[in-house]
Every structure is written in C-alpha cells, then in structure tokens.
C-alpha positions as a printed NumPy array, in Angstrom:
array([[ 59.246,  50.357, -22.723],
       [ 60.7  ,  50.891, -26.014],
       [ 58.365,  53.474, -27.056],
       [ 60.298,  56.299, -24.555],
       [ 62.773,  56.468, -27.486],
       [ 60.695,  56.029, -30.734],
       [ 61.928,  58.53 , -33.625],
       [ 58.886,  58.808, -35.081],
       [ 55.056,  58.332, -34.178],
       [ 55.212,  55.674, -36.527],
       [ 57.804,  53.546, -34.968],
       [ 55.689,  53.935, -32.17 ],
       [ 52.502,  52.405, -32.979],
       [ 54.979,  50.043, -34.845],
       [ 56.619,  49.132, -31.31 ],
       [ 53.059,  48.066, -29.436],
       [ 52.864,  44.881, -31.379],
       [ 52.287,  42.285, -28.778],
       [ 51.211,  44.517, -26.002],
       [ 47.327,  43.508, -25.222],
       [ 46.979,  44.091, -21.662],
       [ 46.97 ,  48.105, -21.771],
       [ 45.351,  50.639, -24.925],
       [ 42.61 ,  53.267, -25.116],
       [ 39.041,  52.547, -24.277],
       [ 36.233,  54.614, -25.918],
       [ 33.141,  55.586, -24.17 ],
       [ 29.654,  55.957, -26.233],
       [ 27.051,  58.42 , -24.967],
       [ 25.584,  55.883, -23.467],
       [ 28.928,  54.856, -21.133],
       [ 29.569,  51.629, -22.966],
       [ 32.612,  50.987, -23.544],
       [ 34.757,  49.141, -26.569],
       [ 38.715,  48.603, -25.753],
       [ 41.138,  48.671, -28.413],
       [ 44.395,  47.217, -26.775],
       [ 48.246,  48.967, -28.265],
       [ 48.335,  45.4  , -30.555],
       [ 44.781,  45.761, -32.256],
       [ 45.392,  49.604, -32.5  ],
       [ 48.515,  48.732, -34.29 ],
       [ 46.266,  46.08 , -36.28 ],
       [ 43.646,  48.953, -36.965],
       [ 46.4  ,  51.325, -38.319],
       [ 47.84 ,  48.826, -40.475],
       [ 44.409,  47.738, -41.818],
       [ 43.45 ,  51.439, -42.493],
       [ 46.014,  52.348, -44.118],
       [ 46.15 ,  49.644, -46.706],
       [ 41.948,  50.63 , -47.926],
       [ 43.431,  54.233, -48.137],
       [ 46.361,  52.478, -50.143],
       [ 43.809,  50.916, -52.474],
       [ 42.503,  54.486, -53.398],
       [ 45.923,  55.265, -54.879],
       [ 46.729,  57.335, -52.372],
       [ 50.35 ,  58.169, -51.608],
       [ 52.982,  59.43 , -48.975],
       [ 52.785,  62.862, -48.391],
       [ 49.021,  62.87 , -50.121],
       [ 46.197,  64.972, -47.812],
       [ 43.281,  63.082, -46.056],
       [ 40.72 ,  65.137, -44.48 ],
       [ 38.291,  63.985, -42.054],
       [ 35.371,  64.88 , -40.295],
       [ 34.889,  61.777, -37.563],
       [ 32.933,  62.595, -34.603],
       [ 33.672,  59.579, -32.722],
       [ 36.776,  58.518, -31.026],
       [ 36.463,  54.759, -31.762],
       [ 36.475,  56.178, -35.72 ],
       [ 38.819,  58.592, -35.679],
       [ 41.799,  57.379, -33.372],
       [ 42.401,  54.538, -35.619],
       [ 41.643,  56.032, -38.62 ],
       [ 44.225,  59.089, -38.351],
       [ 46.895,  56.589, -36.962],
       [ 45.765,  54.432, -39.91 ],
       [ 46.744,  57.518, -42.317],
       [ 49.654,  58.329, -40.739],
       [ 51.255,  54.492, -41.089],
       [ 50.855,  55.007, -44.934],
       [ 52.423,  58.569, -44.778],
       [ 49.692,  60.175, -45.479],
       [ 48.452,  63.849, -44.245],
       [ 45.623,  64.024, -42.163],
       [ 43.568,  67.15 , -42.002],
       [ 41.145,  66.823, -38.963],
       [ 38.461,  69.175, -39.175],
       [ 35.897,  69.847, -36.501],
       [ 31.949,  67.912, -37.068],
       [ 28.638,  69.551, -37.869],
       [ 27.807,  70.98 , -34.266],
       [ 23.786,  71.882, -35.491],
       [ 21.532,  71.699, -38.531],
       [ 20.541,  75.283, -37.335],
       [ 23.821,  76.557, -38.85 ],
       [ 24.606,  73.982, -41.36 ],
       [ 24.954,  76.54 , -44.632],
       [ 27.57 ,  78.535, -42.394],
       [ 29.858,  75.013, -41.309],
       [ 29.732,  74.064, -45.144],
       [ 31.279,  77.465, -46.094],
       [ 33.94 ,  77.096, -43.45 ],
       [ 34.503,  73.663, -44.488],
       [ 34.855,  73.997, -48.045],
       [ 36.602,  77.152, -47.439],
       [ 39.338,  75.093, -45.492],
       [ 39.547,  72.096, -47.861],
       [ 40.001,  74.353, -50.828],
       [ 43.612,  75.375, -48.61 ],
       [ 44.285,  71.828, -47.942],
       [ 43.433,  70.663, -51.094],
       [ 42.935,  66.65 , -49.676],
       [ 42.406,  64.064, -52.224],
       [ 39.487,  62.538, -50.166],
       [ 37.351,  62.904, -47.246],
       [ 36.765,  60.407, -44.701],
       [ 33.606,  60.776, -42.607],
       [ 30.701,  58.822, -41.348],
       [ 27.985,  57.346, -44.131],
       [ 25.041,  59.074, -42.382],
       [ 26.954,  62.152, -43.09 ],
       [ 28.359,  61.577, -46.601],
       [ 25.19 ,  62.972, -48.243],
       [ 24.784,  65.961, -45.765],
       [ 28.057,  66.637, -46.511],
       [ 27.995,  66.034, -50.457],
       [ 26.854,  69.059, -51.484],
       [ 29.334,  71.46 , -50.98 ],
       [ 32.424,  69.185, -51.372],
       [ 31.626,  69.626, -55.119],
       [ 32.919,  72.813, -54.551],
       [ 36.623,  70.991, -53.537],
       [ 38.484,  70.534, -57.148],
       [ 40.671,  68.354, -55.356],
       [ 38.527,  65.899, -53.974],
       [ 38.068,  62.647, -56.008],
       [ 35.437,  61.577, -53.785],
       [ 34.594,  60.602, -49.516],
       [ 35.797,  57.584, -47.406],
       [ 33.326,  56.032, -45.508],
       [ 34.334,  55.071, -42.117],
       [ 32.638,  51.848, -42.082],
       [ 34.737,  50.818, -45.492],
       [ 37.635,  51.166, -42.841],
       [ 36.898,  48.994, -40.53 ],
       [ 36.038,  45.971, -42.78 ],
       [ 38.576,  43.272, -44.127],
       [ 41.968,  44.41 , -45.328],
       [ 42.381,  44.75 , -49.421],
       [ 44.178,  41.812, -50.973],
       [ 47.532,  42.685, -52.023],
       [ 47.697,  45.993, -50.813],
       [ 50.758,  47.115, -48.554],
       [ 50.252,  47.402, -45.235],
       [ 53.841,  47.98 , -44.362],
       [ 54.745,  51.39 , -42.347],
       [ 56.016,  54.484, -44.21 ],
       [ 59.618,  55.38 , -44.214],
       [ 59.512,  59.418, -42.275],
       [ 61.862,  61.711, -41.878],
       [ 61.601,  64.589, -38.868],
       [ 61.213,  66.93 , -42.05 ],
       [ 58.361,  65.561, -43.327],
       [ 54.914,  66.663, -43.012],
       [ 52.392,  65.024, -39.99 ],
       [ 49.464,  66.403, -40.344],
       [ 47.945,  70.18 , -41.059],
       [ 46.447,  71.511, -37.761],
       [ 43.924,  74.508, -38.449],
       [ 43.638,  76.872, -36.075],
       [ 39.579,  78.003, -35.42 ],
       [ 39.812,  81.149, -37.245],
       [ 37.695,  82.599, -33.966],
       [ 39.205,  86.374, -35.732],
       [ 41.076,  85.535, -39.319],
       [ 40.179,  82.657, -41.739],
       [ 41.309,  79.252, -40.69 ],
       [ 45.198,  78.865, -41.403],
       [ 46.79 ,  75.633, -41.693],
       [ 49.373,  74.74 , -39.597],
       [ 52.126,  72.346, -40.812],
       [ 53.244,  69.744, -38.203],
       [ 55.905,  67.554, -39.12 ],
       [ 56.762,  64.564, -37.487],
       [ 59.875,  65.973, -35.68 ],
       [ 57.44 ,  68.473, -34.305],
       [ 55.56 ,  66.095, -33.422],
       [ 57.955,  64.406, -31.295],
       [ 59.68 ,  67.326, -29.998],
       [ 56.345,  68.047, -27.95 ],
       [ 54.784,  64.856, -27.44 ],
       [ 58.513,  63.791, -25.597],
       [ 58.791,  67.461, -23.699],
       [ 54.798,  66.718, -22.382],
       [ 55.686,  63.435, -21.443],
       [ 58.772,  64.551, -19.288],
       [ 56.997,  67.297, -17.391],
       [ 53.965,  65.606, -16.831],
       [ 56.569,  62.462, -15.772],
       [ 54.424,  59.936, -17.331],
       [ 54.256,  56.465, -16.12 ],
       [ 53.037,  53.229, -18.428],
       [ 52.747,  50.915, -15.56 ],
       [ 50.458,  53.781, -13.097],
       [ 49.039,  56.587, -14.97 ],
       [ 45.341,  56.123, -16.548],
       [ 44.293,  59.566, -18.361],
       [ 39.976,  60.756, -19.383],
       [ 39.614,  62.906, -22.046],
       [ 36.079,  64.792, -23.375],
       [ 38.662,  66.901, -25.817],
       [ 37.655,  67.211, -29.049],
       [ 39.827,  65.051, -31.335],
       [ 40.274,  67.154, -34.038],
       [ 41.746,  70.141, -31.742],
       [ 45.368,  70.143, -31.164],
       [ 44.645,  69.689, -27.06 ],
       [ 42.473,  66.416, -27.419],
       [ 45.296,  64.925, -30.566],
       [ 48.175,  65.889, -29.301],
       [ 47.498,  65.616, -26.088],
       [ 45.566,  62.742, -25.236],
       [ 46.121,  60.365, -28.335],
       [ 49.813,  61.212, -29.592],
       [ 51.89 ,  61.597, -26.103],
       [ 50.01 ,  58.843, -24.334],
       [ 50.876,  56.55 , -27.452],
       [ 54.644,  57.618, -27.476],
       [ 54.604,  56.113, -23.694],
       [ 52.151,  53.476, -24.337],
       [ 50.012,  55.174, -20.744],
       [ 46.195,  54.42 , -21.033],
       [ 43.634,  56.881, -22.117],
       [ 39.897,  56.497, -21.344],
       [ 37.942,  58.656, -24.151],
       [ 34.162,  60.439, -23.546],
       [ 32.409,  62.276, -26.162],
       [ 32.614,  65.877, -25.695],
       [ 29.129,  65.81 , -25.753],
       [ 28.588,  64.258, -23.172],
       [ 30.51 ,  66.734, -21.082],
       [ 28.751,  69.563, -22.532],
       [ 25.302,  67.687, -21.56 ],
       [ 26.387,  66.022, -18.369],
       [ 29.564,  68.097, -17.219],
       [ 29.4  ,  65.459, -13.975],
       [ 30.742,  62.664, -16.652],
       [ 34.351,  64.093, -16.73 ],
       [ 35.048,  63.458, -12.989],
       [ 32.902,  60.569, -12.651],
       [ 34.803,  59.126, -15.451],
       [ 37.985,  59.476, -13.012],
       [ 36.258,  58.006, -10.067],
       [ 35.111,  54.933, -12.626],
       [ 38.072,  54.224, -14.554],
       [ 40.312,  55.113, -11.454],
       [ 42.932,  57.717, -13.227],
       [ 45.301,  59.783, -12.312],
       [ 45.166,  62.814, -15.137],
       [ 43.175,  64.637, -17.462],
       [ 42.966,  67.989, -18.759],
       [ 40.92 ,  70.86 , -19.466],
       [ 40.176,  74.876, -19.929],
       [ 39.44 ,  77.022, -17.611],
       [ 35.444,  76.961, -18.101],
       [ 35.442,  73.34 , -17.928],
       [ 36.712,  73.339, -14.261],
       [ 34.164,  76.032, -13.425],
       [ 31.272,  73.518, -15.153],
       [ 32.832,  70.7  , -13.159],
       [ 32.899,  72.655,  -9.761],
       [ 29.631,  73.899,  -9.707],
       [ 27.701,  71.103, -10.834],
       [ 28.971,  68.675,  -8.513],
       [ 26.949,  67.852,  -6.285],
       [ 26.407,  66.336,  -2.289],
       [ 25.716,  62.988,  -4.477],
       [ 28.983,  62.927,  -5.993],
       [ 31.021,  64.602,  -3.647],
       [ 30.098,  61.577,  -0.84 ],
       [ 30.768,  58.732,  -3.712],
       [ 33.487,  59.948,  -6.227],
       [ 37.163,  59.029,  -5.147],
       [ 39.692,  60.868,  -6.974],
       [ 42.882,  60.581,  -4.415],
       [ 44.701,  59.004,  -7.037],
       [ 44.184,  61.799,  -9.212],
       [ 47.966,  63.758,  -9.596],
       [ 47.529,  66.163, -12.559],
       [ 44.171,  68.629, -13.545],
       [ 46.309,  70.242, -16.489],
       [ 44.107,  74.037, -17.509],
       [ 44.673,  75.876, -20.441],
       [ 43.577,  76.563, -24.186],
       [ 42.024,  79.943, -22.646],
       [ 42.492,  82.402, -20.182],
       [ 43.202,  81.147, -16.379],
       [ 40.967,  82.296, -13.557],
       [ 42.931,  81.662, -10.891],
       [ 39.838,  81.547,  -8.456],
       [ 38.19 ,  78.969, -10.364],
       [ 40.541,  76.452,  -9.905],
       [ 40.619,  77.552,  -6.277],
       [ 37.286,  77.399,  -6.013],
       [ 37.198,  73.403,  -8.152],
       [ 39.968,  72.146,  -6.03 ],
       [ 37.408,  73.706,  -2.855],
       [ 34.466,  71.842,  -4.121],
       [ 36.329,  68.672,  -4.822],
       [ 38.276,  68.867,  -1.812],
       [ 35.605,  66.078,  -0.304],
       [ 36.616,  63.645,  -2.901],
       [ 39.894,  63.118,  -1.979],
       [ 41.202,  65.339,  -4.935],
       [ 44.517,  66.857,  -3.581],
       [ 45.388,  70.913,  -3.26 ],
       [ 47.211,  71.829,  -6.575],
       [ 46.461,  68.977,  -8.702],
       [ 45.415,  71.527, -11.343],
       [ 48.174,  72.729, -12.998],
       [ 48.442,  75.804, -15.782],
       [ 49.521,  75.64 , -18.797],
       [ 50.466,  77.534, -21.854],
       [ 50.555,  76.291, -25.511],
       [ 48.919,  77.149, -29.186],
       [ 48.881,  75.286, -32.67 ],
       [ 51.746,  76.707, -33.916],
       [ 54.151,  75.005, -31.502],
       [ 51.996,  71.826, -31.932],
       [ 50.302,  71.772, -28.524],
       [ 52.199,  72.969, -25.402],
       [ 55.159,  75.479, -24.665],
       [ 55.264,  75.467, -20.724],
       [ 53.802,  73.671, -17.846],
       [ 53.773,  74.524, -13.871],
       [ 54.613,  72.595, -11.06 ],
       [ 52.803,  69.749, -10.566],
       [ 50.957,  69.189,  -6.946],
       [ 51.686,  73.025,  -5.82 ],
       [ 48.919,  75.705,  -6.247],
       [ 48.937,  77.975,  -8.771],
       [ 51.843,  80.727,  -8.68 ],
       [ 49.836,  84.262,  -8.692],
       [ 51.305,  87.579,  -9.191],
       [ 49.565,  90.748,  -8.004],
       [ 50.594,  93.617, -10.84 ],
       [ 48.795,  97.416,  -9.972],
       [ 45.988,  97.544, -12.257],
       [ 46.979, 101.424, -12.678],
       [ 50.606, 101.208, -13.37 ],
       [ 50.186,  97.9  , -15.317],
       [ 47.515,  99.67 , -18.147],
       [ 49.779, 102.911, -18.224],
       [ 53.131, 101.228, -18.84 ],
       [ 53.034,  97.356, -18.515],
       [ 55.22 ,  97.195, -15.581],
       [ 54.481,  94.546, -13.046],
       [ 54.938,  96.402,  -9.617],
       [ 53.122,  95.235,  -6.448],
       [ 49.388,  97.   ,  -5.877],
       [ 49.819,  99.619,  -4.108],
       [ 47.735,  99.882,  -0.467],
       [ 44.402, 101.469,  -2.272],
       [ 44.898, 100.171,  -5.125],
       [ 43.089,  98.093,  -7.6  ],
       [ 45.195,  94.654,  -8.414],
       [ 45.425,  92.383, -11.643],
       [ 46.002,  88.901, -11.044],
       [ 48.031,  86.513, -13.696],
       [ 48.442,  82.997, -13.119],
       [ 52.163,  80.975, -13.995],
       [ 52.228,  78.883, -16.936],
       [ 55.186,  77.987, -15.678],
       [ 58.604,  77.863, -17.09 ],
       [ 58.97 ,  77.087, -21.096],
       [ 60.08 ,  73.428, -22.15 ],
       [ 64.055,  72.288, -22.75 ],
       [ 65.678,  72.823, -25.848],
       [ 62.603,  75.645, -26.395],
       [ 63.052,  79.515, -25.885],
       [ 60.371,  82.075, -24.326],
       [ 60.767,  86.303, -24.941],
       [ 59.009,  89.203, -24.651],
       [ 59.321,  91.785, -27.196],
       [ 57.801,  95.447, -28.048],
       [ 56.287,  96.56 , -31.026],
       [ 59.604,  97.407, -32.839],
       [ 61.266,  93.435, -32.088],
       [ 62.991,  94.702, -29.393],
       [ 63.227,  92.304, -26.236],
       [ 62.02 ,  93.254, -22.889],
       [ 63.127,  93.024, -19.386],
       [ 61.261,  90.76 , -16.497],
       [ 58.011,  91.918, -15.583],
       [ 57.725,  93.823, -18.434],
       [ 54.059,  92.896, -20.722],
       [ 54.996,  92.567, -24.749],
       [ 54.208,  89.834, -27.226],
       [ 55.303,  86.179, -26.535],
       [ 57.792,  84.936, -29.108],
       [ 59.11 ,  81.371, -29.103],
       [ 61.247,  79.147, -30.888],
       [ 62.24 ,  75.316, -30.719],
       [ 61.817,  72.02 , -32.357],
       [ 57.869,  72.083, -31.516],
       [ 57.254,  75.153, -33.279],
       [ 56.126,  74.729, -36.777],
       [ 57.765,  76.095, -39.946],
       [ 54.898,  78.181, -41.697],
       [ 51.223,  77.531, -42.618],
       [ 50.36 ,  75.324, -45.563],
       [ 50.621,  77.298, -49.015],
       [ 50.133,  80.684, -47.198],
       [ 53.848,  82.496, -47.113],
       [ 52.482,  85.609, -47.025],
       [ 51.009,  84.313, -42.889],
       [ 54.159,  82.496, -42.681],
       [ 56.376,  85.598, -43.28 ],
       [ 54.043,  88.074, -40.856],
       [ 54.567,  86.215, -37.77 ],
       [ 58.205,  85.01 , -37.72 ],
       [ 60.547,  87.955, -37.378],
       [ 64.795,  86.689, -36.793],
       [ 63.331,  83.058, -36.15 ],
       [ 61.07 ,  83.318, -33.531],
       [ 57.467,  83.085, -33.882],
       [ 55.302,  85.401, -32.673],
       [ 52.098,  84.268, -30.6  ],
       [ 50.23 ,  87.127, -30.935],
       [ 49.483,  86.678, -27.482],
       [ 50.493,  89.341, -24.774],
       [ 52.25 ,  88.451, -21.553],
       [ 55.453,  88.647, -19.437],
       [ 58.365,  86.373, -18.044],
       [ 59.031,  86.497, -14.003],
       [ 62.289,  84.848, -12.703],
       [ 61.518,  82.542, -15.886],
       [ 57.994,  81.718, -15.545],
       [ 55.486,  82.826, -18.739],
       [ 52.424,  84.862, -17.926],
       [ 49.109,  85.412, -20.128],
       [ 47.841,  89.16 , -19.711],
       [ 45.838,  89.225, -23.302],
       [ 46.032,  89.405, -27.315],
       [ 47.95 ,  92.064, -29.232],
       [ 44.707,  92.992, -31.074],
       [ 41.995,  91.405, -28.944],
       [ 39.052,  92.931, -31.198],
       [ 36.557,  91.523, -33.684],
       [ 35.197,  94.149, -35.746],
       [ 32.025,  93.654, -37.445],
       [ 30.684,  96.007, -40.495],
       [ 33.473,  98.415, -40.101]])
C-alpha cells in the first residue's frame, strides 16, 4: 500500500482514491451500520473542505468541533485537515443536568483556541448558542447537516500544502486538576506517532479489522483509531461511546460480529467487559481472531487483565492478547508498547523500601509487595528517562519523574508560554508521571502531584 509511506495525513487521504473495497463502518445506537469506503471518505473530505472554504476559512484557521457521532466527526475532521485548517475536537455535553458547567468549560477552551467557527449538530446549536456569545473570535456556527450537502460550486477542493511543522490540530487535555491546555500537534508529530504505533502493532491492511468505542475527541480514539488506521488503510468499526457505557457487552459482541483482530481500551473497560460477559455470550462469541487488545490511558491493574483474559478464554481469546501501553496527549498519543501475545510483565517491589526510597527491590518474605506493570520499551527514535526533582537522571529501578523526547512530542501548549516552559527541561518533556525504567521497559507508579485541593 502506498499509504505506508505517505508524508502526511493529507497525502494518505489522497492516496485512498479508487479504494472502494474497504473503509470505516459506523454503527448507530441501534447497531445499524453506515459504511464509507476509503474512496468515499476522500470524497467526503474534499466536499467538506469546500464547504468550510466557502466561509472564507484559510490554511491555519481554527475550527472547533462538537460532534458526538463518528459518521459526522470523522469526515468533518478529515475535511478540515484536507483544507489545511486546524480542527479543535471538543467533548459534547453528556447530560442536561450539568449543562451550565459544560458551557463554562467550553467557553473557556474556545477563548483559548480562538476558533473562527464552531461545527456542531443543528439540534445542539440552540443549546450551545447562549454560551458562544462570550467567545469573541467566533463568527458563527456551521452545522454538520450543511456539510453533508452537495459541494458548493466554484470553491476549490484541492488539498492544502502542509509541512511537518504546520499545526495539524489542537488536542485539549482533560483538565481534571487544572484548566485544559491545548496541545499543539503538528503534521510531523502526527506521522511520527502514527507510524510508530502502526509498526509496533504490526498493522496489516489485508488482515486487520479494528473495533473502537473510544471517544473521538480524545487522543486514543482519534489518533489510535482514525488517523493511524487511515495511514495503513486498516478497516475500523466505530461503536458509539454511550452504547458501550450502557451495554459493555457491545464491545466484544462487535469484535465477534466483524471478526475483528484488534481494539484498545482503558483498564476500567476490561474490568467491565470481564464482569458483564455471561454464559450465553461466552458460549456464542468467537474471539479467536483477536491478536491485540491494547490497554492504556489510566493505571493498569494486572489482576484486572488476568481476570478478563480468564473470563473470555472460552471464546478462544488468546492468553497475552492484552498489551500494556503508555502515552499522553503531549506525545501525540503513545510512547511505548508492551510485547504482543505475551503475558503482562509485572515487577513486584517491596512496599516499605519503595515508599521510603523509591528503589525497586524484591519484597521480603514477610513484606508487602507493590506490583507494577511494564508498558514496554520506548518507540524507535524516541527516548524516555527518569529524573529526580533537580533534573538529574536516575539509574534503572529508581523512581522519579518520567521525561520523554522524540519526533512525536509536542513543542508546547497553544498560546501558553508559561505552561510550555514549565514542562520542558533541557529539551526533555516533563510528563508529570512517576515511574521507573528497568531493562529498557517503562513502569508507571503514579503522578508527581496526584492531588486535587478544594477550599484550601
């Protein structure tokens, strides 16, 4: 496939011309499917780019996106990329009960990102509009329904010309302990990380089918299951996130239905999937084709993964199918992957010694053990290190802050030089994560300041 060497995402989209046999499948909440071939996705991206250009948007302009459904989100995101715009994916309101809080956060992010337009569903336009009047940069709202219409006449559908240093999109961090910050992801960052992920997963255009219920406004869902598969022309089936939340069995059921080979999820999802699978499901599901289930985005509990693999064993799921991973939005998505089809590598450390000195030693016979899961080795052309509070690099088996560098790592936060300066030290990005390295493998132990202070 020529896409394997595409210099950027726009080129990968363009090289999909004429590829009609495979593509992306979008399921709705009733499991009805919409299939878009690679060729159709390219045509949709071109058409939507023309719609966006009709509004006077030009290369480098930012467009915010609040689109909950994959069939709207994916072609719109790709259309913005095709036009050389900078999409800003944002999470949709999850409940009416917290709408005021949602609007406050949305307005704060939009005032940081300064988009020219917001793209959303017509039914959400009225709900959001009251808050949007407080965003000075916004000229208006573009509806997803409009973008589905025929391409406007006389407007260019040509792809934008971009360089590695051009901004591809802004990924706003969750902001669970601070105001969300806009991670600047360049086209170079995107290709470097997508190719590293594809190589580590050994993505195969001819044999792989992926399933994802992950939110598309989050880096794992967007880069892991929209962009990386597109770079390698790997089929993906998208399940609505709320479908998984309401019915966790829909994850493995979809894996079975589409004879899928790979998927990803956080630790809690494996706990849910393992507990909810009943005798009926275990007797009917065939997961023997699954070769990789990645686990990341939150602390990994080895016993949860072991329980999941044990529970799903009757389906033909292979032992060691779940692979640990480590990453962050500041590294585009991932920095390290464990080994495929091997049981998780777990290091047991003496709890008393570790808490007192940060040193990993084998637990005493009568001591308490702390178990840490290996997240594998750092990607090629990337580096990971462990430093103390003064920035001195520590030896193997010694806990400290994880620092990273490489072509996937962001140059900083959008219009936030103070935050950018705070996370960089001598060319290394400070992750804020605690961990240690042992034999080249990365182990995560916690956060540097895992506290939320309320009312002092």
